[in-house]
CSV table of C-alpha atoms in Angstrom, one decimal:
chain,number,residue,atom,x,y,z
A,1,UNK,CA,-38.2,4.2,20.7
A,2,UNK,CA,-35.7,2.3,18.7
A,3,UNK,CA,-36.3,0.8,15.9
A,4,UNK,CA,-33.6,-0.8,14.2
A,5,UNK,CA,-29.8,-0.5,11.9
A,6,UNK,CA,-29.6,0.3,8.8
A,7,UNK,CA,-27.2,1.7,6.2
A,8,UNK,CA,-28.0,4.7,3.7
A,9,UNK,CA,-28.0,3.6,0.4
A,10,UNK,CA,-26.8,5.7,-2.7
A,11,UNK,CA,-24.0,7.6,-1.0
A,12,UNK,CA,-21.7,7.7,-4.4
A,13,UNK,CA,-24.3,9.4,-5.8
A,14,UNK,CA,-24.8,12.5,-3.5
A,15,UNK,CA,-23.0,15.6,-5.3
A,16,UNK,CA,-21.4,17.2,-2.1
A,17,UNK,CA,-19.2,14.4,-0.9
A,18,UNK,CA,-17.3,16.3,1.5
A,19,UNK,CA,-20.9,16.0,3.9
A,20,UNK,CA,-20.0,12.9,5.0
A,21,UNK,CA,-16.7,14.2,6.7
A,22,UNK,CA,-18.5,16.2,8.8
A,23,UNK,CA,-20.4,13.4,10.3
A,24,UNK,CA,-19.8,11.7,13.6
A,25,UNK,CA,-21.4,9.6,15.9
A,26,UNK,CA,-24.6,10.5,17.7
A,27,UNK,CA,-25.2,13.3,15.2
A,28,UNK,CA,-29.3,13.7,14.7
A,29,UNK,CA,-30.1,13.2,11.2
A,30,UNK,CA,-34.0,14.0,9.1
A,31,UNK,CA,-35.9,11.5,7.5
A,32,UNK,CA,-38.4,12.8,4.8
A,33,UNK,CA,-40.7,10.5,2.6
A,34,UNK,CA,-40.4,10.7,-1.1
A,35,UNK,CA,-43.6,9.2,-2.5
A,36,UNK,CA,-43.0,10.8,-5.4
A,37,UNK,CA,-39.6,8.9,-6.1
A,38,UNK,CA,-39.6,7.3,-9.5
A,39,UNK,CA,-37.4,4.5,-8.5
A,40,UNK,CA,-39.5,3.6,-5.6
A,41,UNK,CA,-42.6,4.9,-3.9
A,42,UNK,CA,-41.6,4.3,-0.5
A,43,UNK,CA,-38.4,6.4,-0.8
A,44,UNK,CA,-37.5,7.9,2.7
A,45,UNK,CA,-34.8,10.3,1.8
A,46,UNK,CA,-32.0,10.8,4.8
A,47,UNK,CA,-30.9,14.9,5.0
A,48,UNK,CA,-28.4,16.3,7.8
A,49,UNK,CA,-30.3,18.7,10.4
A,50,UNK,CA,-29.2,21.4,7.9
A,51,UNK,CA,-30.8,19.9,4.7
A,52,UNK,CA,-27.6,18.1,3.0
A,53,UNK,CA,-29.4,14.7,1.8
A,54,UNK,CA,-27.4,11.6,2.5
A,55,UNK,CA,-29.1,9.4,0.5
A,56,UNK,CA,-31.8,6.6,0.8
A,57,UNK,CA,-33.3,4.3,3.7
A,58,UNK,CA,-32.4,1.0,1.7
A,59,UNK,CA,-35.5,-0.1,-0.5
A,60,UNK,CA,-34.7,-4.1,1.1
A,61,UNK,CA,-35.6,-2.0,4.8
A,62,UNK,CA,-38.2,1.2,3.9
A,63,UNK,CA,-41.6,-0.7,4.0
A,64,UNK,CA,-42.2,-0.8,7.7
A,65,UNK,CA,-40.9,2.8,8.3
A,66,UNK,CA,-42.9,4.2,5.1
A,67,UNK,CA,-46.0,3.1,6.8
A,68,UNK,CA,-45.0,4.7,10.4
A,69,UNK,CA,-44.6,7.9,8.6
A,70,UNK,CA,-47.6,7.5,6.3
A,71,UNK,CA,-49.6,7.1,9.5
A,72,UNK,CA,-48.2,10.0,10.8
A,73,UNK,CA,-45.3,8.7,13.0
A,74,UNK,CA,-42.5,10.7,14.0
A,75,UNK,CA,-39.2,8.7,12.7
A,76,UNK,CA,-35.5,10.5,12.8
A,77,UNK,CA,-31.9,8.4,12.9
A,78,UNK,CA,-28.3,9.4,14.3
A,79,UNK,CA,-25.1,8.3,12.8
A,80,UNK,CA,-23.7,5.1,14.2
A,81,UNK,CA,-20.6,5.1,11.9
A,82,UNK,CA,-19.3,6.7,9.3
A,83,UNK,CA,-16.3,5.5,7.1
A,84,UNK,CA,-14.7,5.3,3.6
A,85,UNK,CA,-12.3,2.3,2.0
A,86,UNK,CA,-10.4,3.8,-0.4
A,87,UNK,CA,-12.3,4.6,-3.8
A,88,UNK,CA,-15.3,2.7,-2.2
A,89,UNK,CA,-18.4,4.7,-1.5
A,90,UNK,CA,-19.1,6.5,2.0
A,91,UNK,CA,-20.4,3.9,4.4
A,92,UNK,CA,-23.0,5.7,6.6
A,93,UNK,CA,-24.9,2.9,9.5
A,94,UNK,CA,-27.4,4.6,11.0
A,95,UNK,CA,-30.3,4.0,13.9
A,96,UNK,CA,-33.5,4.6,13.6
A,97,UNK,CA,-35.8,5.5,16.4
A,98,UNK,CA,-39.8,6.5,16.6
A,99,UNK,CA,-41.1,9.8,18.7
A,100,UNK,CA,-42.9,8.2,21.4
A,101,UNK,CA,-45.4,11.0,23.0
């Protein structure tokens, strides 16, 4: 079930920068909670399908789909577009969809 756009947040800070070159459209991407983030207890943390985090739901978006997955909803995403502006971060827009059963 979809969900709803988003963008990951905190691209410039992921160490392996070449990740995000690798990524194209459609591509299936993990969501994992983080309640244990320090910046923000409803961190859900966006990896590749091999483990290569991406970065951050954006805190302004993360309530509604912290409580899906607190409740024990299955959320994943898939790239929509990926894309870099000069020195500018990695912009990565993603979809997120629900596991309906």
């Amino acid at each position: 079930i979809f969900l709803s756009f988003t963008d990951i947040a905190g691209t410039r800070y992921v160490d392996n920068q070449d990740v995000f070159k690798k990524l194209e459209k459609n591509d299936p991407l993990l969501l994992e909670r983080e309640a244990d983030n320090k910046y923000d207890s409803n961190a859900i943390k966006v990896l590749t399908i091999d483990g290569e985090k991406l970065g951050y739901i954006p805190k302004r978006d993360n309530s509604i789909f912290t409580r899906l997955m607190d409740s024990g909803k299955i959320l994943h995403a898939r790239v929509y577009s990926c894309y870099k502006e000069n020195y500018d971060p990695w912009y990565v827009s993603i979809k997120i969809c629900m596991m309906d059963f």
